[in-house]
Amino acid sequence: PANAGYRSKGENCLLKTGSVAYKSSLPVASNELPLKAGECVKIGPVNIRGIPTNRLMIVLRTNGCEYARKTGGCSVCGFMKNAGENIGDTQIAGQFRYVLQTLDGHDIQEIDLLTLGSFLNDREVGPAARKALLGQAADLEKIRRITIESRAEYVSVEKLKECRQWSGDKILELGIGLESADDYIRNTIIRKNLSKDDFEQSVADVKSAGCDLMAYVLVKPPGLSEKEAIRDAVDTAIYVFDTARKYQVNARVAFEPVFICQNTDLETLFDNKEYRLANLWSVVEVVKRTHHLGSVFIGLSDESLSLDRMVYSCDKCYERVVNEIELFNKTQDFSDLALADCDCKAAYQYLVREEMI
C-alpha cells in the first residue's frame, strides 16, 4: 500500500542535561501558557566548516507563518499546528532564555533559532526579539554559528546586517526553504510561491551582508516516485551549490525527508494511499550522489509533528542507518554510511529499479 513502511518509533524533541530530559508539551494556541521553553528542543550532531560538533535546535513558539495564515501555506507543512496568538517579543525571547539555563556541560557550538515561520518577518518576530535572541546567543563563548530561517520575501541586506551586528563574532547562517529547483514541484505541488529569481536575490543579499547560506531541500515531495525524488533532490543540490559559487557564498544543503503533518493536503493524500513516504535508503542514495558537491546535512527530526509518519526502512536496520546518517552529519565522511546494508536494501533497490515505488 502507498502508506506502508513508515517508522514505528517517533523522535521526541528532547533536551537532555545529565540524567534529566525535558520534553515540550505545550498545547496549541493558548495565551495562558508561561511559554518557558520552545515547542521543540533538540541537541544533535553538525559540522561547522569542517569542525565536527553539536548543535542546539530550538523551535520557538510564535504566532506562526504569515504566509500560511494568509494563503493556507505549503501543502506539506504543518508547523501552524503549534503556533499561538498574540505572542510578543518578550515571550519569544524568554523561551530561549529558559532553555539556555539547562545547557551546562554540553559541547554545543551552533544554535538554530527556528520560529514556525520567518525570523526576518517583523510581524512574526519583531526587531526587539531578534536583537534579544541573537544577543543571548552571541554571549555564549563556545558558539561559533547561529542559524536563522526566513522566507525569501522578508530577506534584505539591511535586516541581515542588523542581525549580523547583534550576533557579534559568530557566523550567521540564513536558511531558506528552496525545497526543489523544479518550478512545478516547488510552486504547484508544494505551493511555495518562490521564484528562482527571488531565491537568487536572497542569496545575493546573504553575500552582501557577509552571512552564510543554508538551503532546505525536500526529499520526496508528493507526486514523485522514489527514483524521481532522488533525482530531484540531487538536481536541487547541484543548483544550490552552483548558485552559491555564482554569488561566492559559503553554503550548505539541508536535505529534509518529507513527513506527514496533521491537517495538510499531504495527510489527505497519505490517508487515501496516494502518497508513499520516502524510503530511508533513498536518503542514503541522495547523500551518496551529493556529498562531494559541498557540505550537506540530513534533517531527521519531525519536530513532534508527524505522529511517527516519516521516512523509514525496516525494524532491523532503521536505527543503525539513522546513527550512520547522524555520524555523517557530524563528520561529513561518507565512508561508513557507504557500507550500510540490510536485506531490505536489496528489496528496495529492486522496487526502485522496476519503478514499483
mmCIF file of C-alpha atoms in Angstrom:
data_model
loop_
_atom_site.group_PDB
_atom_site.id
_atom_site.type_symbol
_atom_site.label_atom_id
_atom_site.label_comp_id
_atom_site.label_asym_id
_atom_site.label_seq_id
_atom_site.Cartn_x
_atom_site.Cartn_y
_atom_site.Cartn_z
ATOM 1 C CA PRO A 1 0.000 0.000 0.000
ATOM 2 C CA ALA A 2 1.083 3.570 -0.611
ATOM 3 C CA ASN A 3 1.458 4.433 3.058
ATOM 4 C CA ALA A 4 3.104 1.216 4.230
ATOM 5 C CA GLY A 5 6.516 1.020 5.813
ATOM 6 C CA TYR A 6 6.719 4.210 7.823
ATOM 7 C CA ARG A 7 8.632 4.298 11.042
ATOM 8 C CA SER A 8 7.163 2.900 14.221
ATOM 9 C CA LYS A 9 9.229 4.893 16.667
ATOM 10 C CA GLY A 10 8.931 8.670 16.909
ATOM 11 C CA GLU A 11 11.764 11.057 17.605
ATOM 12 C CA ASN A 12 10.767 13.195 20.548
ATOM 13 C CA CYS A 13 12.104 16.683 20.889
ATOM 14 C CA LEU A 14 14.257 16.289 23.959
ATOM 15 C CA LEU A 15 16.871 18.378 25.664
ATOM 16 C CA LYS A 16 18.993 16.089 27.811
ATOM 17 C CA THR A 17 21.013 17.520 30.644
ATOM 18 C CA GLY A 18 22.837 14.788 32.523
ATOM 19 C CA SER A 19 20.079 12.411 33.547
ATOM 20 C CA VAL A 20 17.346 14.999 33.075
ATOM 21 C CA ALA A 21 15.287 15.142 29.881
ATOM 22 C CA TYR A 22 12.884 17.967 29.105
ATOM 23 C CA LYS A 23 10.092 17.415 26.584
ATOM 24 C CA SER A 24 7.979 20.338 25.484
ATOM 25 C CA SER A 25 4.289 19.589 25.860
ATOM 26 C CA LEU A 26 2.735 22.984 25.252
ATOM 27 C CA PRO A 27 -0.810 22.742 23.908
ATOM 28 C CA VAL A 28 -1.764 24.723 20.842
ATOM 29 C CA ALA A 29 -2.780 28.382 20.763
ATOM 30 C CA SER A 30 -3.211 29.007 24.482
ATOM 31 C CA ASN A 31 -2.403 32.532 25.606
ATOM 32 C CA GLU A 32 -2.382 31.438 29.239
ATOM 33 C CA LEU A 33 0.848 29.470 28.913
ATOM 34 C CA PRO A 34 4.067 30.619 30.584
ATOM 35 C CA LEU A 35 5.919 29.871 27.323
ATOM 36 C CA LYS A 36 9.033 29.000 29.266
ATOM 37 C CA ALA A 37 10.501 26.671 26.679
ATOM 38 C CA GLY A 38 10.199 26.269 22.951
ATOM 39 C CA GLU A 39 7.910 23.925 21.090
ATOM 40 C CA CYS A 40 10.805 21.608 20.295
ATOM 41 C CA VAL A 41 14.321 21.458 21.688
ATOM 42 C CA LYS A 42 16.965 19.032 20.495
ATOM 43 C CA ILE A 43 20.725 18.579 20.635
ATOM 44 C CA GLY A 44 22.288 16.817 17.664
ATOM 45 C CA PRO A 45 25.455 16.497 15.572
ATOM 46 C CA VAL A 46 26.577 19.055 12.997
ATOM 47 C CA ASN A 47 29.678 20.095 11.102
ATOM 48 C CA ILE A 48 30.770 23.740 11.053
ATOM 49 C CA ARG A 49 33.169 24.442 8.208
ATOM 50 C CA GLY A 50 34.985 21.161 8.719
ATOM 51 C CA ILE A 51 34.732 21.038 12.505
ATOM 52 C CA PRO A 52 32.607 18.170 13.935
ATOM 53 C CA THR A 53 30.497 19.359 16.847
ATOM 54 C CA ASN A 54 26.916 19.612 18.122
ATOM 55 C CA ARG A 55 24.034 21.999 17.618
ATOM 56 C CA LEU A 56 21.112 23.108 19.729
ATOM 57 C CA MET A 57 17.909 23.296 17.711
ATOM 58 C CA ILE A 58 15.085 25.191 19.347
ATOM 59 C CA VAL A 59 11.737 25.781 17.673
ATOM 60 C CA LEU A 60 10.370 28.873 19.384
ATOM 61 C CA ARG A 61 6.627 29.231 19.792
ATOM 62 C CA THR A 62 5.415 32.273 17.859
ATOM 63 C CA ASN A 63 2.278 33.464 16.109
ATOM 64 C CA GLY A 64 3.369 31.312 13.187
ATOM 65 C CA CYS A 65 3.924 31.738 9.480
ATOM 66 C CA GLU A 66 2.154 34.746 7.982
ATOM 67 C CA TYR A 67 2.203 33.125 4.538
ATOM 68 C CA ALA A 68 0.354 30.113 5.950
ATOM 69 C CA ARG A 69 -2.194 32.289 7.727
ATOM 70 C CA LYS A 70 -2.967 34.272 4.579
ATOM 71 C CA THR A 71 -2.848 31.553 1.915
ATOM 72 C CA GLY A 72 -3.144 28.194 3.653
ATOM 73 C CA GLY A 73 0.592 27.702 3.297
ATOM 74 C CA CYS A 74 2.689 24.987 1.730
ATOM 75 C CA SER A 75 0.975 21.679 1.011
ATOM 76 C CA VAL A 76 3.356 19.622 3.154
ATOM 77 C CA CYS A 77 3.804 21.980 6.118
ATOM 78 C CA GLY A 78 2.074 21.555 9.473
ATOM 79 C CA PHE A 79 4.006 23.985 11.656
ATOM 80 C CA MET A 80 0.952 26.207 12.189
ATOM 81 C CA LYS A 81 -0.370 23.443 14.452
ATOM 82 C CA ASN A 82 1.976 24.694 17.169
ATOM 83 C CA ALA A 83 1.509 28.421 16.578
ATOM 84 C CA GLY A 84 -0.122 30.640 19.162
ATOM 85 C CA GLU A 85 -1.772 34.049 19.153
ATOM 86 C CA ASN A 86 -0.549 37.393 20.451
ATOM 87 C CA ILE A 87 2.850 36.018 21.407
ATOM 88 C CA GLY A 88 5.042 39.073 21.821
ATOM 89 C CA ASP A 89 8.757 39.726 21.570
ATOM 90 C CA THR A 90 9.308 39.367 25.322
ATOM 91 C CA GLN A 91 7.666 35.936 25.403
ATOM 92 C CA ILE A 92 9.625 34.758 22.355
ATOM 93 C CA ALA A 93 12.956 35.831 23.834
ATOM 94 C CA GLY A 94 12.012 34.352 27.204
ATOM 95 C CA GLN A 95 11.646 30.864 25.735
ATOM 96 C CA PHE A 96 15.260 30.869 24.583
ATOM 97 C CA ARG A 97 16.486 32.283 27.883
ATOM 98 C CA TYR A 98 14.739 29.438 29.715
ATOM 99 C CA VAL A 99 16.352 26.778 27.511
ATOM 100 C CA LEU A 100 19.819 28.267 27.964
ATOM 101 C CA GLN A 101 19.589 27.623 31.704
ATOM 102 C CA THR A 102 19.755 23.865 31.026
ATOM 103 C CA LEU A 103 22.770 23.770 28.716
ATOM 104 C CA ASP A 104 25.686 23.458 31.130
ATOM 105 C CA GLY A 105 28.054 20.630 30.261
ATOM 106 C CA HIS A 106 27.068 20.252 26.610
ATOM 107 C CA ASP A 107 29.564 20.719 23.803
ATOM 108 C CA ILE A 108 27.390 22.931 21.622
ATOM 109 C CA GLN A 109 28.877 25.236 19.013
ATOM 110 C CA GLU A 110 25.784 26.008 16.928
ATOM 111 C CA ILE A 111 22.369 27.345 17.826
ATOM 112 C CA ASP A 112 19.467 27.068 15.396
ATOM 113 C CA LEU A 113 16.783 29.626 16.214
ATOM 114 C CA LEU A 114 13.678 28.337 14.430
ATOM 115 C CA THR A 115 10.333 30.084 14.719
ATOM 116 C CA LEU A 116 7.472 28.194 12.982
ATOM 117 C CA GLY A 117 7.829 30.750 10.198
ATOM 118 C CA SER A 118 10.221 33.542 9.259
ATOM 119 C CA PHE A 119 12.744 35.014 11.686
ATOM 120 C CA LEU A 120 13.030 38.125 9.489
ATOM 121 C CA ASN A 121 9.302 38.888 9.303
ATOM 122 C CA ASP A 122 8.666 41.743 11.744
ATOM 123 C CA ARG A 123 5.064 40.582 12.213
ATOM 124 C CA GLU A 124 6.233 37.165 13.408
ATOM 125 C CA VAL A 125 9.464 38.009 15.251
ATOM 126 C CA GLY A 126 9.907 41.693 15.952
ATOM 127 C CA PRO A 127 13.254 43.530 15.862
ATOM 128 C CA ALA A 128 13.367 43.594 19.668
ATOM 129 C CA ALA A 129 13.011 39.807 19.828
ATOM 130 C CA ARG A 130 15.619 39.298 17.100
ATOM 131 C CA LYS A 131 18.059 41.530 18.952
ATOM 132 C CA ALA A 132 17.443 39.752 22.263
ATOM 133 C CA LEU A 133 17.695 36.241 20.797
ATOM 134 C CA LEU A 134 20.842 36.884 18.790
ATOM 135 C CA GLY A 135 22.391 38.814 21.658
ATOM 136 C CA GLN A 136 21.815 35.914 24.043
ATOM 137 C CA ALA A 137 23.399 33.512 21.562
ATOM 138 C CA ALA A 138 26.307 35.878 20.911
ATOM 139 C CA ASP A 139 27.068 35.988 24.633
ATOM 140 C CA LEU A 140 27.772 32.236 24.658
ATOM 141 C CA GLU A 141 31.528 31.863 24.304
ATOM 142 C CA LYS A 142 31.560 28.400 22.703
ATOM 143 C CA ILE A 143 29.023 29.188 19.992
ATOM 144 C CA ARG A 144 30.545 29.503 16.516
ATOM 145 C CA ARG A 145 27.443 29.627 14.301
ATOM 146 C CA ILE A 146 23.884 30.888 14.669
ATOM 147 C CA THR A 147 21.293 29.731 12.152
ATOM 148 C CA ILE A 148 18.043 31.542 11.433
ATOM 149 C CA GLU A 149 15.442 30.937 8.701
ATOM 150 C CA SER A 150 13.133 33.033 6.612
ATOM 151 C CA ARG A 151 11.018 33.071 3.514
ATOM 152 C CA ALA A 152 12.743 34.998 0.742
ATOM 153 C CA GLU A 153 10.291 37.917 0.682
ATOM 154 C CA TYR A 154 11.394 39.063 4.129
ATOM 155 C CA VAL A 155 15.128 38.938 3.402
ATOM 156 C CA SER A 156 17.029 42.188 2.939
ATOM 157 C CA VAL A 157 20.649 43.240 3.224
ATOM 158 C CA GLU A 158 19.655 45.752 5.898
ATOM 159 C CA LYS A 159 17.973 43.154 8.124
ATOM 160 C CA LEU A 160 20.788 40.649 7.667
ATOM 161 C CA LYS A 161 23.460 43.217 8.516
ATOM 162 C CA GLU A 162 21.482 44.203 11.594
ATOM 163 C CA CYS A 163 21.273 40.554 12.650
ATOM 164 C CA ARG A 164 24.978 40.095 11.999
ATOM 165 C CA GLN A 165 25.757 43.035 14.242
ATOM 166 C CA TRP A 166 23.664 41.542 17.052
ATOM 167 C CA SER A 167 25.393 38.176 16.535
ATOM 168 C CA GLY A 168 28.818 39.547 17.427
ATOM 169 C CA ASP A 169 31.694 37.485 16.058
ATOM 170 C CA LYS A 170 29.560 34.396 15.344
ATOM 171 C CA ILE A 171 28.892 33.021 11.866
ATOM 172 C CA LEU A 172 25.328 33.974 10.945
ATOM 173 C CA GLU A 173 23.675 31.490 8.607
ATOM 174 C CA LEU A 174 20.372 32.109 6.847
ATOM 175 C CA GLY A 175 18.245 29.099 5.991
ATOM 176 C CA ILE A 176 15.812 29.389 3.080
ATOM 177 C CA GLY A 177 13.337 26.705 2.069
ATOM 178 C CA LEU A 178 14.002 26.272 -1.632
ATOM 179 C CA GLU A 179 12.531 22.732 -1.406
ATOM 180 C CA SER A 180 13.056 21.945 -5.111
ATOM 181 C CA ALA A 181 14.806 23.545 -8.067
ATOM 182 C CA ASP A 182 11.928 22.383 -10.262
ATOM 183 C CA ASP A 183 9.443 25.249 -10.622
ATOM 184 C CA TYR A 184 6.418 22.963 -10.971
ATOM 185 C CA ILE A 185 7.307 20.871 -7.930
ATOM 186 C CA ARG A 186 8.176 23.909 -5.828
ATOM 187 C CA ASN A 187 5.263 26.190 -6.679
ATOM 188 C CA THR A 188 2.443 23.958 -7.931
ATOM 189 C CA ILE A 189 2.879 20.799 -5.853
ATOM 190 C CA ILE A 190 4.385 22.328 -2.701
ATOM 191 C CA ARG A 191 2.780 25.783 -3.173
ATOM 192 C CA LYS A 192 5.922 27.565 -2.010
ATOM 193 C CA ASN A 193 5.286 30.707 -4.080
ATOM 194 C CA LEU A 194 9.018 31.266 -4.575
ATOM 195 C CA SER A 195 10.663 32.102 -7.882
ATOM 196 C CA LYS A 196 14.272 31.276 -8.646
ATOM 197 C CA ASP A 197 14.881 34.987 -9.197
ATOM 198 C CA ASP A 198 13.677 35.731 -5.661
ATOM 199 C CA PHE A 199 15.760 32.889 -4.254
ATOM 200 C CA GLU A 200 18.868 34.143 -6.029
ATOM 201 C CA GLN A 201 18.194 37.707 -4.872
ATOM 202 C CA SER A 202 18.196 36.383 -1.313
ATOM 203 C CA VAL A 203 21.487 34.596 -1.992
ATOM 204 C CA ALA A 204 22.922 37.886 -3.270
ATOM 205 C CA ASP A 205 21.679 39.613 -0.098
ATOM 206 C CA VAL A 206 23.310 36.913 2.024
ATOM 207 C CA LYS A 207 26.599 37.596 0.251
ATOM 208 C CA SER A 208 26.286 41.374 0.642
ATOM 209 C CA ALA A 209 25.596 41.026 4.357
ATOM 210 C CA GLY A 210 28.529 38.666 4.935
ATOM 211 C CA CYS A 211 26.389 35.713 6.014
ATOM 212 C CA ASP A 212 26.347 32.011 5.137
ATOM 213 C CA LEU A 213 23.534 30.237 3.297
ATOM 214 C CA MET A 214 21.658 27.041 4.052
ATOM 215 C CA ALA A 215 19.072 25.815 1.536
ATOM 216 C CA TYR A 216 16.425 23.331 2.649
ATOM 217 C CA VAL A 217 15.698 20.653 0.047
ATOM 218 C CA LEU A 218 12.796 18.229 0.374
ATOM 219 C CA VAL A 219 13.273 14.528 -0.261
ATOM 220 C CA LYS A 220 10.182 13.061 -1.944
ATOM 221 C CA PRO A 221 7.524 15.737 -2.300
ATOM 222 C CA PRO A 222 4.119 14.360 -3.321
ATOM 223 C CA GLY A 223 3.701 13.173 -6.889
ATOM 224 C CA LEU A 224 7.211 11.747 -7.224
ATOM 225 C CA SER A 225 8.403 8.153 -7.278
ATOM 226 C CA GLU A 226 11.497 7.183 -5.280
ATOM 227 C CA LYS A 227 13.653 7.451 -8.412
ATOM 228 C CA GLU A 228 12.198 10.841 -9.337
ATOM 229 C CA ALA A 229 12.570 12.068 -5.762
ATOM 230 C CA ILE A 230 16.246 11.124 -5.661
ATOM 231 C CA ARG A 231 16.874 12.854 -8.984
ATOM 232 C CA ASP A 232 15.005 15.991 -7.892
ATOM 233 C CA ALA A 233 16.905 16.267 -4.599
ATOM 234 C CA VAL A 234 20.238 15.761 -6.366
ATOM 235 C CA ASP A 235 19.409 18.274 -9.101
ATOM 236 C CA THR A 236 18.330 20.793 -6.481
ATOM 237 C CA ALA A 237 21.572 20.394 -4.532
ATOM 238 C CA ILE A 238 23.553 20.922 -7.739
ATOM 239 C CA TYR A 239 21.564 24.101 -8.407
ATOM 240 C CA VAL A 240 22.147 25.385 -4.866
ATOM 241 C CA PHE A 241 25.902 24.845 -4.961
ATOM 242 C CA ASP A 242 26.143 26.309 -8.479
ATOM 243 C CA THR A 243 24.223 29.375 -7.296
ATOM 244 C CA ALA A 244 26.418 29.694 -4.213
ATOM 245 C CA ARG A 245 29.518 29.671 -6.403
ATOM 246 C CA LYS A 246 27.935 32.244 -8.704
ATOM 247 C CA TYR A 247 27.419 34.636 -5.793
ATOM 248 C CA GLN A 248 30.529 33.489 -3.889
ATOM 249 C CA VAL A 249 28.578 32.497 -0.799
ATOM 250 C CA ASN A 250 29.564 29.827 1.707
ATOM 251 C CA ALA A 251 26.635 27.411 1.517
ATOM 252 C CA ARG A 252 25.347 24.047 2.625
ATOM 253 C CA VAL A 253 22.304 21.985 1.735
ATOM 254 C CA ALA A 254 19.942 20.529 4.332
ATOM 255 C CA PHE A 255 18.007 17.574 2.948
ATOM 256 C CA GLU A 256 14.645 17.185 4.667
ATOM 257 C CA PRO A 257 12.787 13.900 4.059
ATOM 258 C CA VAL A 258 9.089 14.714 3.936
ATOM 259 C CA PHE A 259 6.985 13.637 6.912
ATOM 260 C CA ILE A 260 3.220 13.712 7.361
ATOM 261 C CA CYS A 261 1.725 16.571 9.368
ATOM 262 C CA GLN A 262 -1.863 16.688 10.537
ATOM 263 C CA ASN A 263 -4.434 18.755 8.649
ATOM 264 C CA THR A 264 -2.378 19.128 5.491
ATOM 265 C CA ASP A 265 -3.035 18.276 1.870
ATOM 266 C CA LEU A 266 -0.249 15.737 2.189
ATOM 267 C CA GLU A 267 -2.041 13.964 5.028
ATOM 268 C CA THR A 268 -5.113 13.637 2.819
ATOM 269 C CA LEU A 269 -3.019 12.066 0.064
ATOM 270 C CA PHE A 270 -1.381 9.751 2.592
ATOM 271 C CA ASP A 271 -4.666 8.654 4.143
ATOM 272 C CA ASN A 272 -6.056 7.970 0.667
ATOM 273 C CA LYS A 273 -2.996 5.842 -0.145
ATOM 274 C CA GLU A 274 -1.965 8.323 -2.830
ATOM 275 C CA TYR A 275 1.393 9.147 -1.232
ATOM 276 C CA ARG A 276 4.135 6.850 -0.030
ATOM 277 C CA LEU A 277 6.776 8.141 2.370
ATOM 278 C CA ALA A 278 10.385 8.129 1.237
ATOM 279 C CA ASN A 279 12.443 5.062 1.998
ATOM 280 C CA LEU A 280 15.479 5.741 4.178
ATOM 281 C CA TRP A 281 17.685 4.152 1.515
ATOM 282 C CA SER A 282 16.615 6.900 -0.883
ATOM 283 C CA VAL A 283 18.016 9.428 1.576
ATOM 284 C CA VAL A 284 21.295 7.498 1.690
ATOM 285 C CA GLU A 285 21.377 7.485 -2.120
ATOM 286 C CA VAL A 286 20.854 11.256 -2.218
ATOM 287 C CA VAL A 287 23.789 11.747 0.142
ATOM 288 C CA LYS A 288 25.908 9.354 -1.926
ATOM 289 C CA ARG A 289 25.317 11.460 -5.037
ATOM 290 C CA THR A 290 25.799 14.878 -3.440
ATOM 291 C CA HIS A 291 28.278 14.744 -0.550
ATOM 292 C CA HIS A 292 31.171 15.585 -2.874
ATOM 293 C CA LEU A 293 29.468 18.812 -4.010
ATOM 294 C CA GLY A 294 29.763 20.616 -0.685
ATOM 295 C CA SER A 295 28.551 20.499 2.901
ATOM 296 C CA VAL A 296 25.272 18.598 3.246
ATOM 297 C CA PHE A 297 23.095 17.867 6.260
ATOM 298 C CA ILE A 298 20.231 15.406 6.636
ATOM 299 C CA GLY A 299 17.404 16.545 8.875
ATOM 300 C CA LEU A 300 15.623 13.620 10.507
ATOM 301 C CA SER A 301 13.643 15.484 13.152
ATOM 302 C CA ASP A 302 9.876 15.550 12.772
ATOM 303 C CA GLU A 303 9.675 18.232 15.481
ATOM 304 C CA SER A 304 6.934 16.168 17.174
ATOM 305 C CA LEU A 305 4.525 16.747 14.271
ATOM 306 C CA SER A 306 4.465 13.506 12.268
ATOM 307 C CA LEU A 307 2.707 11.053 14.610
ATOM 308 C CA ASP A 308 5.523 8.692 13.567
ATOM 309 C CA ARG A 309 4.678 9.022 9.875
ATOM 310 C CA MET A 310 8.086 9.695 8.415
ATOM 311 C CA VAL A 311 10.985 8.200 6.462
ATOM 312 C CA TYR A 312 11.687 4.564 7.306
ATOM 313 C CA SER A 313 13.436 1.388 6.115
ATOM 314 C CA CYS A 314 12.798 -1.658 8.338
ATOM 315 C CA ASP A 315 12.893 -2.537 12.031
ATOM 316 C CA LYS A 316 16.180 -4.386 11.604
ATOM 317 C CA CYS A 317 18.267 -1.548 10.166
ATOM 318 C CA TYR A 318 16.459 1.734 10.788
ATOM 319 C CA GLU A 319 18.183 2.849 13.988
ATOM 320 C CA ARG A 320 21.591 1.704 12.748
ATOM 321 C CA VAL A 321 21.294 3.610 9.471
ATOM 322 C CA VAL A 322 19.996 6.706 11.253
ATOM 323 C CA ASN A 323 23.038 6.559 13.541
ATOM 324 C CA GLU A 324 25.288 6.407 10.472
ATOM 325 C CA ILE A 325 23.485 9.406 8.987
ATOM 326 C CA GLU A 326 23.907 11.337 12.226
ATOM 327 C CA LEU A 327 27.604 10.463 12.218
ATOM 328 C CA PHE A 328 27.852 11.740 8.655
ATOM 329 C CA ASN A 329 26.137 14.972 9.717
ATOM 330 C CA LYS A 330 28.937 15.432 12.221
ATOM 331 C CA THR A 331 31.974 14.330 10.199
ATOM 332 C CA GLN A 332 30.910 14.783 6.547
ATOM 333 C CA ASP A 333 32.713 11.469 5.965
ATOM 334 C CA PHE A 334 30.544 9.229 3.783
ATOM 335 C CA SER A 335 32.697 6.088 4.089
ATOM 336 C CA ASP A 336 30.789 4.414 6.950
ATOM 337 C CA LEU A 337 27.396 5.298 5.511
ATOM 338 C CA ALA A 338 28.501 3.887 2.156
ATOM 339 C CA LEU A 339 28.929 0.477 3.812
ATOM 340 C CA ALA A 340 25.481 0.462 5.428
ATOM 341 C CA ASP A 341 23.486 -2.561 4.303
ATOM 342 C CA CYS A 342 20.438 -4.681 5.107
ATOM 343 C CA ASP A 343 18.274 -7.338 3.476
ATOM 344 C CA CYS A 344 15.642 -4.666 2.940
ATOM 345 C CA LYS A 345 18.073 -2.597 0.859
ATOM 346 C CA ALA A 346 18.174 -5.169 -1.940
ATOM 347 C CA ALA A 347 14.381 -5.369 -1.936
ATOM 348 C CA TYR A 348 14.176 -1.571 -2.035
ATOM 349 C CA GLN A 349 16.638 -1.377 -4.942
ATOM 350 C CA TYR A 350 14.597 -3.918 -6.908
ATOM 351 C CA LEU A 351 11.378 -1.948 -6.372
ATOM 352 C CA VAL A 352 13.062 1.297 -7.452
ATOM 353 C CA ARG A 353 14.638 -0.332 -10.485
ATOM 354 C CA GLU A 354 11.286 -1.761 -11.571
ATOM 355 C CA GLU A 355 9.603 1.591 -10.811
ATOM 356 C CA MET A 356 7.200 -0.074 -8.397
ATOM 357 C CA ILE A 357 7.604 2.621 -5.717
#
